[in-house]
Every structure is written in structure tokens, then in C-alpha cells.
Tab-separated table of N, CA and C in Angstrom:
chain	number	residue	atom	x	y	z
A	653	MET	N	64.748	97.332	-18.054
A	653	MET	CA	65.608	96.186	-18.247
A	653	MET	C	64.929	94.966	-17.631
A	654	SER	N	64.892	93.880	-18.356
A	654	SER	CA	64.273	92.660	-17.852
A	654	SER	C	65.167	92.015	-16.795
A	655	ASN	N	64.585	91.095	-16.031
A	655	ASN	CA	65.364	90.379	-15.009
A	655	ASN	C	66.521	89.620	-15.644
A	656	GLN	N	66.285	89.000	-16.819
A	656	GLN	CA	67.337	88.241	-17.488
A	656	GLN	C	68.455	89.177	-17.934
A	657	GLU	N	68.107	90.364	-18.446
A	657	GLU	CA	69.125	91.331	-18.858
A	657	GLU	C	69.934	91.801	-17.659
A	658	THR	N	69.242	92.018	-16.527
A	658	THR	CA	69.937	92.453	-15.315
A	658	THR	C	70.941	91.387	-14.896
A	659	ARG	N	70.522	90.118	-14.919
A	659	ARG	CA	71.434	89.034	-14.548
A	659	ARG	C	72.616	88.972	-15.514
A	660	SER	N	72.350	89.100	-16.823
A	660	SER	CA	73.411	89.000	-17.814
A	660	SER	C	74.374	90.169	-17.731
A	661	ALA	N	73.884	91.344	-17.376
A	661	ALA	CA	74.715	92.540	-17.317
A	661	ALA	C	75.647	92.533	-16.112
A	662	ASN	N	75.397	91.637	-15.187
A	662	ASN	CA	76.210	91.591	-13.982
A	662	ASN	C	77.595	91.033	-14.248
A	663	ASN	N	78.598	91.740	-13.769
A	663	ASN	CA	79.970	91.261	-13.908
A	663	ASN	C	80.368	90.380	-12.733
A	664	TYR	N	79.707	90.526	-11.604
A	664	TYR	CA	80.119	89.821	-10.397
A	664	TYR	C	79.299	88.556	-10.241
A	665	GLN	N	79.710	87.502	-10.920
A	665	GLN	CA	79.040	86.213	-10.832
A	665	GLN	C	80.054	85.173	-10.407
A	666	GLU	N	79.581	84.150	-9.823
A	666	GLU	CA	80.459	83.111	-9.315
A	666	GLU	C	79.859	81.753	-9.642
A	667	ILE	N	80.688	80.825	-9.983
A	667	ILE	CA	80.248	79.460	-10.249
A	667	ILE	C	80.838	78.552	-9.172
A	668	ALA	N	79.996	77.783	-8.513
A	668	ALA	CA	80.460	76.768	-7.572
A	668	ALA	C	80.534	75.461	-8.359
A	669	PRO	N	81.739	75.017	-8.719
A	669	PRO	CA	81.879	73.868	-9.626
A	669	PRO	C	81.183	72.601	-9.141
A	670	HIS	N	81.184	72.351	-7.837
A	670	HIS	CA	80.589	71.106	-7.359
A	670	HIS	C	79.080	71.072	-7.553
A	671	LEU	N	78.450	72.206	-7.748
A	671	LEU	CA	77.008	72.253	-7.936
A	671	LEU	C	76.598	72.901	-9.253
A	672	SER	N	77.550	73.393	-10.027
A	672	SER	CA	77.241	74.233	-11.188
A	672	SER	C	76.343	75.378	-10.747
A	673	LEU	N	76.671	75.938	-9.620
A	673	LEU	CA	75.899	77.021	-9.025
A	673	LEU	C	76.381	78.348	-9.578
A	674	ARG	N	75.432	79.209	-9.937
A	674	ARG	CA	75.757	80.557	-10.391
A	674	ARG	C	75.157	81.536	-9.397
A	675	ILE	N	75.950	82.464	-8.921
A	675	ILE	CA	75.478	83.481	-7.994
A	675	ILE	C	75.582	84.819	-8.701
A	676	ALA	N	74.487	85.572	-8.683
A	676	ALA	CA	74.444	86.838	-9.400
A	676	ALA	C	73.582	87.847	-8.658
A	677	LYS	N	73.858	89.120	-8.911
A	677	LYS	CA	72.972	90.170	-8.415
A	677	LYS	C	71.642	90.048	-9.150
A	678	VAL	N	70.574	90.304	-8.407
A	678	VAL	CA	69.227	90.233	-8.983
A	678	VAL	C	68.423	91.437	-8.504
A	679	PRO	N	67.373	91.780	-9.224
A	679	PRO	CA	66.471	92.830	-8.732
A	679	PRO	C	65.745	92.340	-7.482
A	680	VAL	N	65.391	93.246	-6.609
A	680	VAL	CA	64.714	92.862	-5.368
A	680	VAL	C	63.462	92.037	-5.651
A	681	GLU	N	62.767	92.325	-6.720
A	681	GLU	CA	61.541	91.589	-7.045
A	681	GLU	C	61.801	90.093	-7.194
A	682	ASP	N	63.011	89.730	-7.615
A	682	ASP	CA	63.352	88.314	-7.776
A	682	ASP	C	63.587	87.605	-6.444
A	683	THR	N	63.635	88.340	-5.351
A	683	THR	CA	63.856	87.734	-4.037
A	683	THR	C	62.556	87.523	-3.263
A	684	LEU	N	61.527	88.260	-3.598
A	684	LEU	CA	60.328	88.319	-2.756
A	684	LEU	C	59.596	86.992	-2.614
A	685	GLU	N	59.401	86.272	-3.699
A	685	GLU	CA	58.657	85.017	-3.647
A	685	GLU	C	59.330	84.005	-2.709
A	686	LEU	N	60.645	83.862	-2.831
A	686	LEU	CA	61.359	82.899	-1.985
A	686	LEU	C	61.424	83.382	-0.540
A	687	ARG	N	61.687	84.665	-0.333
A	687	ARG	CA	61.657	85.226	1.031
A	687	ARG	C	60.338	84.877	1.705
A	688	HIS	N	59.259	85.131	0.988
A	688	HIS	CA	57.926	84.906	1.537
A	688	HIS	C	57.691	83.434	1.851
A	689	ALA	N	57.975	82.568	0.887
A	689	ALA	CA	57.701	81.135	1.045
A	689	ALA	C	58.501	80.513	2.183
A	690	VAL	N	59.747	80.928	2.356
A	690	VAL	CA	60.622	80.300	3.343
A	690	VAL	C	60.540	80.974	4.710
A	691	LEU	N	60.538	82.300	4.736
A	691	LEU	CA	60.676	83.010	6.010
A	691	LEU	C	59.356	83.357	6.692
A	692	TRP	N	58.399	83.839	5.956
A	692	TRP	CA	57.151	84.307	6.554
A	692	TRP	C	55.947	83.882	5.710
A	693	PRO	N	55.720	82.576	5.505
A	693	PRO	CA	54.639	82.132	4.617
A	693	PRO	C	53.234	82.485	5.101
A	694	ASN	N	53.072	82.741	6.391
A	694	ASN	CA	51.743	83.044	6.922
A	694	ASN	C	51.430	84.534	6.936
A	695	GLU	N	52.352	85.332	6.431
A	695	GLU	CA	52.151	86.781	6.340
A	695	GLU	C	51.899	87.138	4.876
A	696	PRO	N	51.362	88.335	4.620
A	696	PRO	CA	51.201	88.739	3.216
A	696	PRO	C	52.572	88.961	2.565
A	697	LEU	N	52.624	88.861	1.260
A	697	LEU	CA	53.879	89.052	0.521
A	697	LEU	C	54.523	90.397	0.850
A	698	SER	N	53.721	91.411	1.059
A	698	SER	CA	54.246	92.754	1.375
A	698	SER	C	55.073	92.755	2.664
A	699	TYR	N	54.883	91.770	3.518
A	699	TYR	CA	55.605	91.687	4.793
A	699	TYR	C	57.107	91.491	4.589
A	700	VAL	N	57.495	90.883	3.483
A	700	VAL	CA	58.921	90.603	3.251
A	700	VAL	C	59.594	91.667	2.379
A	701	ARG	N	58.856	92.681	1.973
A	701	ARG	CA	59.427	93.798	1.202
A	701	ARG	C	59.854	94.854	2.208
A	702	LEU	N	61.162	95.104	2.272
A	702	LEU	CA	61.709	96.057	3.236
A	702	LEU	C	61.703	97.472	2.669
A	703	PRO	N	61.477	98.473	3.512
A	703	PRO	CA	61.528	99.866	3.036
A	703	PRO	C	62.885	100.212	2.406
A	704	GLU	N	63.964	99.622	2.914
A	704	GLU	CA	65.304	99.925	2.412
A	704	GLU	C	65.734	99.039	1.237
A	705	ASP	N	64.859	98.177	0.752
A	705	ASP	CA	65.225	97.260	-0.331
A	705	ASP	C	65.766	97.972	-1.577
A	706	ASP	N	65.243	99.137	-1.891
A	706	ASP	CA	65.699	99.828	-3.095
A	706	ASP	C	67.158	100.268	-2.993
A	707	ALA	N	67.697	100.378	-1.789
A	707	ALA	CA	69.101	100.767	-1.599
A	707	ALA	C	70.007	99.552	-1.384
A	708	GLY	N	69.447	98.358	-1.419
A	708	GLY	CA	70.219	97.152	-1.123
A	708	GLY	C	70.844	96.514	-2.342
A	709	HIS	N	71.665	95.525	-2.060
A	709	HIS	CA	72.300	94.671	-3.067
A	709	HIS	C	71.700	93.288	-2.868
A	710	HIS	N	71.067	92.768	-3.889
A	710	HIS	CA	70.337	91.510	-3.770
A	710	HIS	C	71.014	90.453	-4.635
A	711	TYR	N	71.129	89.254	-4.082
A	711	TYR	CA	71.838	88.171	-4.756
A	711	TYR	C	70.958	86.930	-4.797
A	712	GLY	N	71.090	86.192	-5.887
A	712	GLY	CA	70.390	84.930	-6.027
A	712	GLY	C	71.364	83.839	-6.423
A	713	ALA	N	71.085	82.632	-5.962
A	713	ALA	CA	71.864	81.452	-6.337
A	713	ALA	C	71.006	80.646	-7.311
A	714	PHE	N	71.593	80.341	-8.469
A	714	PHE	CA	70.858	79.668	-9.543
A	714	PHE	C	71.510	78.340	-9.882
A	715	LEU	N	70.678	77.348	-10.146
A	715	LEU	CA	71.130	76.053	-10.637
A	715	LEU	C	70.778	75.959	-12.125
A	716	PRO	N	71.505	75.143	-12.882
A	716	PRO	CA	71.191	75.002	-14.312
A	716	PRO	C	69.736	74.578	-14.517
A	717	ALA	N	69.147	75.096	-15.555
A	717	ALA	CA	67.779	74.759	-15.974
A	717	ALA	C	66.698	75.232	-15.002
A	718	ILE	N	67.066	76.058	-14.013
A	718	ILE	CA	66.065	76.630	-13.116
A	718	ILE	C	66.202	78.145	-13.236
A	719	ASP	N	65.150	78.804	-13.746
A	719	ASP	CA	65.275	80.233	-14.022
A	719	ASP	C	65.023	81.127	-12.810
A	720	LYS	N	64.555	80.553	-11.717
A	720	LYS	CA	64.353	81.320	-10.495
A	720	LYS	C	65.469	80.980	-9.511
A	721	PRO	N	65.826	81.924	-8.654
A	721	PRO	CA	66.870	81.603	-7.665
A	721	PRO	C	66.366	80.544	-6.679
A	722	VAL	N	67.289	79.663	-6.256
A	722	VAL	CA	66.954	78.654	-5.251
A	722	VAL	C	67.355	79.139	-3.858
A	723	ALA	N	68.113	80.230	-3.808
A	723	ALA	CA	68.464	80.878	-2.544
A	723	ALA	C	68.650	82.362	-2.835
A	724	VAL	N	68.304	83.203	-1.850
A	724	VAL	CA	68.432	84.653	-2.003
A	724	VAL	C	68.945	85.267	-0.707
A	725	ILE	N	69.570	86.426	-0.845
A	725	ILE	CA	70.054	87.178	0.310
A	725	ILE	C	70.159	88.639	-0.109
A	726	SER	N	69.953	89.542	0.831
A	726	SER	CA	70.041	90.973	0.559
A	726	SER	C	71.062	91.602	1.490
A	727	LEU	N	71.859	92.526	0.937
A	727	LEU	CA	72.980	93.139	1.644
A	727	LEU	C	72.800	94.650	1.685
A	728	PHE	N	73.047	95.230	2.862
A	728	PHE	CA	72.885	96.662	3.068
A	728	PHE	C	74.082	97.213	3.829
A	729	LYS	N	74.575	98.360	3.425
A	729	LYS	CA	75.609	99.017	4.210
A	729	LYS	C	74.871	99.634	5.394
A	730	GLU	N	75.135	99.098	6.583
A	730	GLU	CA	74.409	99.525	7.779
A	730	GLU	C	75.302	99.334	8.991
A	731	SER	N	75.348	100.336	9.829
A	731	SER	CA	76.209	100.277	11.008
A	731	SER	C	75.709	99.228	11.995
A	732	MET	N	76.625	98.830	12.858
A	732	MET	CA	76.280	97.900	13.939
A	732	MET	C	75.310	98.607	14.883
A	733	PRO	N	74.524	97.845	15.628
A	733	PRO	CA	73.654	98.466	16.631
A	733	PRO	C	74.484	99.342	17.575
A	734	THR	N	73.931	100.434	18.055
A	734	THR	CA	74.646	101.473	18.796
A	734	THR	C	75.530	100.969	19.922
A	735	SER	N	75.029	100.146	20.808
A	735	SER	CA	75.840	99.702	21.947
A	735	SER	C	77.065	98.913	21.486
A	736	VAL	N	76.918	98.114	20.446
A	736	VAL	CA	78.036	97.335	19.927
A	736	VAL	C	79.019	98.250	19.216
A	737	ALA	N	78.508	99.250	18.496
A	737	ALA	CA	79.379	100.181	17.784
A	737	ALA	C	80.268	100.943	18.761
A	738	ILE	N	79.722	101.327	19.893
A	738	ILE	CA	80.518	102.059	20.892
A	738	ILE	C	81.608	101.158	21.452
A	739	GLU	N	81.263	99.917	21.793
A	739	GLU	CA	82.262	98.972	22.305
A	739	GLU	C	83.338	98.702	21.257
A	740	SER	N	82.916	98.531	20.011
A	740	SER	CA	83.843	98.234	18.925
A	740	SER	C	84.801	99.399	18.687
A	741	ALA	N	84.297	100.616	18.726
A	741	ALA	CA	85.132	101.794	18.499
A	741	ALA	C	86.171	101.921	19.600
A	742	ALA	N	85.767	101.653	20.826
A	742	ALA	CA	86.710	101.743	21.942
A	742	ALA	C	87.796	100.677	21.818
A	743	ALA	N	87.430	99.515	21.311
A	743	ALA	CA	88.389	98.413	21.201
A	743	ALA	C	89.348	98.573	20.027
A	744	SER	N	88.929	99.262	18.972
A	744	SER	CA	89.766	99.292	17.780
A	744	SER	C	90.332	100.667	17.429
A	745	GLU	N	90.219	101.630	18.333
A	745	GLU	CA	90.811	102.955	18.171
A	745	GLU	C	90.816	103.460	16.740
A	746	GLY	N	89.876	104.293	16.420
A	746	GLY	CA	89.880	104.942	15.126
A	746	GLY	C	89.036	104.257	14.064
A	747	ASP	N	88.738	102.982	14.200
A	747	ASP	CA	87.873	102.323	13.237
A	747	ASP	C	86.457	102.795	13.526
A	748	THR	N	85.790	103.361	12.548
A	748	THR	CA	84.446	103.877	12.753
A	748	THR	C	83.440	102.825	12.324
A	749	PRO	N	82.826	102.112	13.284
A	749	PRO	CA	81.925	101.030	12.940
A	749	PRO	C	80.794	101.447	12.005
A	750	SER	N	80.266	102.676	12.141
A	750	SER	CA	79.159	103.088	11.292
A	750	SER	C	79.583	103.158	9.834
A	751	GLU	N	80.871	103.293	9.557
A	751	GLU	CA	81.350	103.367	8.188
A	751	GLU	C	81.918	102.048	7.705
A	752	SER	N	82.044	101.060	8.590
A	752	SER	CA	82.710	99.833	8.172
A	752	SER	C	81.886	98.580	8.395
A	753	ALA	N	80.569	98.700	8.414
A	753	ALA	CA	79.729	97.536	8.660
A	753	ALA	C	78.659	97.391	7.583
A	754	ALA	N	78.267	96.143	7.360
A	754	ALA	CA	77.157	95.821	6.465
A	754	ALA	C	76.290	94.783	7.160
A	755	ARG	N	75.049	94.768	6.779
A	755	ARG	CA	74.085	93.830	7.360
A	755	ARG	C	73.433	93.046	6.228
A	756	PHE	N	73.307	91.736	6.405
A	756	PHE	CA	72.523	90.986	5.433
A	756	PHE	C	71.195	90.612	6.056
A	757	ARG	N	70.193	90.558	5.197
A	757	ARG	CA	68.821	90.301	5.645
A	757	ARG	C	68.108	89.405	4.645
A	758	LYS	N	67.026	88.823	5.100
A	758	LYS	CA	66.129	88.041	4.246
A	758	LYS	C	66.864	86.959	3.461
A	759	PHE	N	67.679	86.201	4.175
A	759	PHE	CA	68.439	85.082	3.608
A	759	PHE	C	67.516	83.870	3.603
A	760	ALA	N	67.250	83.324	2.428
A	760	ALA	CA	66.331	82.193	2.319
A	760	ALA	C	66.810	81.217	1.265
A	761	CYS	N	66.697	79.935	1.570
A	761	CYS	CA	67.033	78.875	0.615
A	761	CYS	C	65.822	77.945	0.514
A	762	ASP	N	65.433	77.642	-0.700
A	762	ASP	CA	64.322	76.734	-0.937
A	762	ASP	C	64.601	75.426	-0.187
A	763	PRO	N	63.667	74.945	0.622
A	763	PRO	CA	63.897	73.711	1.385
A	763	PRO	C	64.308	72.514	0.527
A	764	LEU	N	63.912	72.465	-0.738
A	764	LEU	CA	64.311	71.369	-1.623
A	764	LEU	C	65.816	71.368	-1.895
A	765	TYR	N	66.468	72.528	-1.668
A	765	TYR	CA	67.888	72.650	-1.994
A	765	TYR	C	68.765	72.921	-0.770
A	766	GLN	N	68.193	72.791	0.415
A	766	GLN	CA	68.981	72.989	1.624
A	766	GLN	C	69.904	71.789	1.854
A	767	CYS	N	70.947	71.998	2.636
A	767	CYS	CA	71.928	70.971	2.998
A	767	CYS	C	72.733	70.481	1.796
A	768	GLN	N	72.915	71.353	0.804
A	768	GLN	CA	73.703	71.004	-0.380
A	768	GLN	C	74.855	71.988	-0.597
A	769	GLY	N	75.071	72.896	0.350
A	769	GLY	CA	76.153	73.866	0.220
A	769	GLY	C	75.773	75.147	-0.502
A	770	ILE	N	74.545	75.248	-0.954
A	770	ILE	CA	74.112	76.428	-1.711
A	770	ILE	C	74.071	77.658	-0.809
A	771	GLY	N	73.460	77.532	0.356
A	771	GLY	CA	73.402	78.657	1.287
A	771	GLY	C	74.785	79.087	1.730
A	772	THR	N	75.647	78.143	2.003
A	772	THR	CA	77.021	78.460	2.409
A	772	THR	C	77.742	79.205	1.289
A	773	SER	N	77.610	78.738	0.049
A	773	SER	CA	78.244	79.418	-1.086
A	773	SER	C	77.714	80.841	-1.245
A	774	LEU	N	76.415	81.005	-1.097
A	774	LEU	CA	75.810	82.337	-1.223
A	774	LEU	C	76.289	83.255	-0.102
A	775	LEU	N	76.341	82.747	1.125
A	775	LEU	CA	76.803	83.559	2.251
A	775	LEU	C	78.267	83.967	2.055
A	776	GLN	N	79.115	83.044	1.633
A	776	GLN	CA	80.523	83.371	1.384
A	776	GLN	C	80.658	84.416	0.285
A	777	HIS	N	79.832	84.323	-0.727
A	777	HIS	CA	79.826	85.305	-1.807
A	777	HIS	C	79.486	86.696	-1.251
A	778	VAL	N	78.494	86.751	-0.388
A	778	VAL	CA	78.077	88.031	0.188
A	778	VAL	C	79.155	88.584	1.120
A	779	PHE	N	79.847	87.724	1.844
A	779	PHE	CA	80.974	88.199	2.664
A	779	PHE	C	82.011	88.882	1.774
A	780	LYS	N	82.341	88.246	0.643
A	780	LYS	CA	83.327	88.826	-0.288
A	780	LYS	C	82.813	90.132	-0.885
A	781	ALA	N	81.559	90.160	-1.270
A	781	ALA	CA	80.969	91.370	-1.855
A	781	ALA	C	80.945	92.514	-0.839
A	782	ALA	N	80.623	92.212	0.408
A	782	ALA	CA	80.602	93.243	1.446
A	782	ALA	C	81.986	93.850	1.622
A	783	SER	N	82.989	93.005	1.608
A	783	SER	CA	84.365	93.470	1.774
A	783	SER	C	84.855	94.248	0.551
A	784	SER	N	84.664	93.682	-0.634
A	784	SER	CA	85.230	94.304	-1.837
A	784	SER	C	84.377	95.432	-2.405
A	785	GLU	N	83.066	95.263	-2.459
A	785	GLU	CA	82.205	96.268	-3.082
A	785	GLU	C	81.769	97.367	-2.112
A	786	LEU	N	81.540	97.008	-0.862
A	786	LEU	CA	81.083	97.996	0.117
A	786	LEU	C	82.207	98.478	1.021
A	787	ALA	N	83.376	97.855	0.920
A	787	ALA	CA	84.557	98.236	1.706
A	787	ALA	C	84.272	98.265	3.208
A	788	VAL	N	83.637	97.199	3.691
A	788	VAL	CA	83.348	97.089	5.121
A	788	VAL	C	84.235	96.031	5.748
A	789	ASN	N	84.398	96.133	7.063
A	789	ASN	CA	85.221	95.187	7.816
A	789	ASN	C	84.401	94.182	8.601
A	790	VAL	N	83.142	94.520	8.863
A	790	VAL	CA	82.284	93.680	9.701
A	790	VAL	C	80.965	93.466	8.973
A	791	ILE	N	80.443	92.251	9.086
A	791	ILE	CA	79.111	91.967	8.559
A	791	ILE	C	78.295	91.349	9.689
A	792	TRP	N	77.003	91.683	9.731
A	792	TRP	CA	76.156	91.197	10.811
A	792	TRP	C	74.750	90.915	10.296
A	793	CYS	N	73.982	90.225	11.144
A	793	CYS	CA	72.598	89.905	10.799
A	793	CYS	C	71.802	89.661	12.068
A	794	ASP	N	70.497	89.658	11.913
A	794	ASP	CA	69.588	89.162	12.937
A	794	ASP	C	69.274	87.730	12.523
A	795	ALA	N	69.777	86.759	13.272
A	795	ALA	CA	69.582	85.348	12.932
A	795	ALA	C	68.486	84.745	13.800
A	796	ARG	N	67.664	83.944	13.192
A	796	ARG	CA	66.700	83.196	14.001
A	796	ARG	C	67.507	82.310	14.943
A	797	LEU	N	67.113	82.266	16.191
A	797	LEU	CA	67.845	81.470	17.170
A	797	LEU	C	67.954	80.011	16.702
A	798	SER	N	66.920	79.541	16.031
A	798	SER	CA	66.918	78.153	15.546
A	798	SER	C	67.982	77.895	14.479
A	799	THR	N	68.524	78.929	13.845
A	799	THR	CA	69.551	78.751	12.810
A	799	THR	C	70.910	79.296	13.242
A	800	SER	N	71.021	79.773	14.460
A	800	SER	CA	72.269	80.414	14.907
A	800	SER	C	73.462	79.458	14.879
A	801	SER	N	73.258	78.175	15.125
A	801	SER	CA	74.390	77.237	15.073
A	801	SER	C	74.894	77.084	13.631
A	802	TRP	N	74.005	77.181	12.648
A	802	TRP	CA	74.412	77.129	11.240
A	802	TRP	C	75.357	78.297	10.947
A	803	TYR	N	74.986	79.485	11.388
A	803	TYR	CA	75.845	80.661	11.184
A	803	TYR	C	77.162	80.515	11.954
A	804	GLY	N	77.085	79.955	13.149
A	804	GLY	CA	78.293	79.743	13.944
A	804	GLY	C	79.296	78.855	13.238
A	805	LYS	N	78.814	77.833	12.558
A	805	LYS	CA	79.704	76.933	11.807
A	805	LYS	C	80.355	77.635	10.624
A	806	ARG	N	79.838	78.797	10.265
A	806	ARG	CA	80.383	79.559	9.155
A	806	ARG	C	81.130	80.807	9.627
A	807	GLY	N	81.541	80.766	10.904
A	807	GLY	CA	82.416	81.805	11.445
A	807	GLY	C	81.747	82.991	12.083
A	808	MET	N	80.450	82.980	12.236
A	808	MET	CA	79.763	84.113	12.855
A	808	MET	C	79.610	83.858	14.354
A	809	ILE	N	79.663	84.940	15.122
A	809	ILE	CA	79.512	84.830	16.575
A	809	ILE	C	78.327	85.671	17.039
A	810	PRO	N	77.611	85.182	18.045
A	810	PRO	CA	76.467	85.937	18.553
A	810	PRO	C	76.914	87.146	19.371
A	811	PHE	N	76.073	88.176	19.383
A	811	PHE	CA	76.300	89.326	20.254
A	811	PHE	C	74.951	89.905	20.660
A	812	GLY	N	74.947	90.568	21.791
A	812	GLY	CA	73.699	91.128	22.295
A	812	GLY	C	72.807	90.070	22.918
A	813	GLU	N	71.628	90.497	23.257
A	813	GLU	CA	70.643	89.626	23.896
A	813	GLU	C	69.636	89.118	22.871
A	814	PRO	N	69.109	87.912	23.071
A	814	PRO	CA	68.048	87.427	22.180
A	814	PRO	C	66.837	88.366	22.227
A	815	PHE	N	66.074	88.410	21.137
A	815	PHE	CA	64.880	89.251	21.059
A	815	PHE	C	63.887	88.562	20.121
A	816	TYR	N	62.685	89.085	20.078
A	816	TYR	CA	61.627	88.486	19.268
A	816	TYR	C	61.172	89.429	18.165
A	817	LYS	N	60.849	88.831	17.023
A	817	LYS	CA	60.103	89.494	15.954
A	817	LYS	C	58.843	88.649	15.835
A	818	GLY	N	57.737	89.190	16.285
A	818	GLY	CA	56.526	88.377	16.364
A	818	GLY	C	56.773	87.254	17.352
A	819	SER	N	56.520	86.032	16.937
A	819	SER	CA	56.712	84.881	17.826
A	819	SER	C	58.055	84.180	17.601
A	820	VAL	N	58.915	84.744	16.751
A	820	VAL	CA	60.184	84.105	16.399
A	820	VAL	C	61.327	84.748	17.179
A	821	GLU	N	62.135	83.900	17.846
A	821	GLU	CA	63.268	84.394	18.637
A	821	GLU	C	64.507	84.554	17.758
A	822	TYR	N	65.194	85.675	17.950
A	822	TYR	CA	66.385	86.017	17.170
A	822	TYR	C	67.564	86.320	18.083
A	823	ILE	N	68.755	86.239	17.489
A	823	ILE	CA	69.994	86.699	18.124
A	823	ILE	C	70.805	87.389	17.025
A	824	ARG	N	71.483	88.451	17.381
A	824	ARG	CA	72.354	89.101	16.400
A	824	ARG	C	73.660	88.325	16.301
A	825	MET	N	74.187	88.247	15.075
A	825	MET	CA	75.445	87.541	14.834
A	825	MET	C	76.308	88.392	13.920
A	826	ARG	N	77.626	88.236	14.054
A	826	ARG	CA	78.541	89.040	13.256
A	826	ARG	C	79.821	88.262	12.964
A	827	THR	N	80.565	88.779	12.006
A	827	THR	CA	81.896	88.264	11.742
A	827	THR	C	82.770	89.408	11.237
A	828	ASP	N	84.027	89.338	11.584
A	828	ASP	CA	85.010	90.311	11.129
A	828	ASP	C	85.534	89.811	9.787
A	829	LEU	N	85.296	90.554	8.734
A	829	LEU	CA	85.669	90.126	7.391
A	829	LEU	C	87.180	90.135	7.169
A	830	ARG	N	87.905	90.834	8.019
A	830	ARG	CA	89.363	90.828	7.909
A	830	ARG	C	89.924	89.479	8.305
A	831	ASN	N	89.160	88.706	9.076
A	831	ASN	CA	89.594	87.383	9.517
A	831	ASN	C	88.908	86.255	8.755
A	832	ALA	N	87.954	86.615	7.914
A	832	ALA	CA	87.151	85.581	7.218
A	832	ALA	C	87.914	84.992	6.043
């Protein structure tokens, strides 16, 4: 199936009227170029291909007359990190964090289209998809510390200690989808 057929076959699409934005599931291959260019341009393209990508749900944000996504994000059903899962289970009696969490990764928006609401629309779409399609209550990510305030403005809160991937500092962030 071609990439265009995959996009057309998707039932879960969304239009953001203020931008004529279309959000659709895409094959992982459609995310790699943008992931690479935005997140890790000094690494080889293979650096942004995750071993778990084949089990993920990948989304692209499209503008009219542009056949490539201008923003991408990948979603995985994945439990919270162990220490947080134990705290969460104790706090919510009976809710099993390993069965009710999803993680998004490799979120990238072309710099030409940043600050236009595209990333926010894509993130909100993924929150809805995580809740409805994956039946999870919590979504989390490893956010670059430099972008953590952006996530905070969209309802995510930091947890855990900062850490590094290479020379880039990260913090984990999460949100409870029942309150989103």
C-alpha cells in the first residue's frame, strides 16, 4: 500500500479549521525525514528510527498543497517508568499503570511552521487517540528541558529527575487524560 493509500484509508483524521490542518496516521517512514531534520540533524538518519517503531502509531499534520507532514509524532502503549508506576499504583488503588499508560516520542514540527498551533493540534489529537484507541489514562514523554515549558502550557507536568541523552538535557513529563 502506498503512503497516499495509507493516508486515505485512515478513518481517524481531523481538520483544524483555522489552519486547514489535516492530521492522519502515517507509516513510520513518513516521520523519519522530519524527525531527523528537527531533532537530531547531526546524527545519521538511522538514529531516529526506533526499534519499537513497527509497533507504534504514527501521526502527521498536513497543510493543503504540501504532501509531506509538517509535524510528526509517534505513540506507543508503554507503562510509566517503574518508580512512578509504583507511586501511582499506591495512590490510585487498583489502577494498573502498566496497563493504562502511553508514551509519545519523536515529536517534531518543521521550524517554518512552528508557533502556528500545528504542534498543539497534533499533541491534542494524540491525547485523544491515546485515550480512545489505546484506552489509557496517562500519557508521558521524555521532553527536552528546553521545551518543557511548552509542554507545561499544554497541561503536562514534570516528574522524576532531569537526565541526558548525549549532550541534550531531558525531563519526563506526563498528563492524566481523564482530566485533559
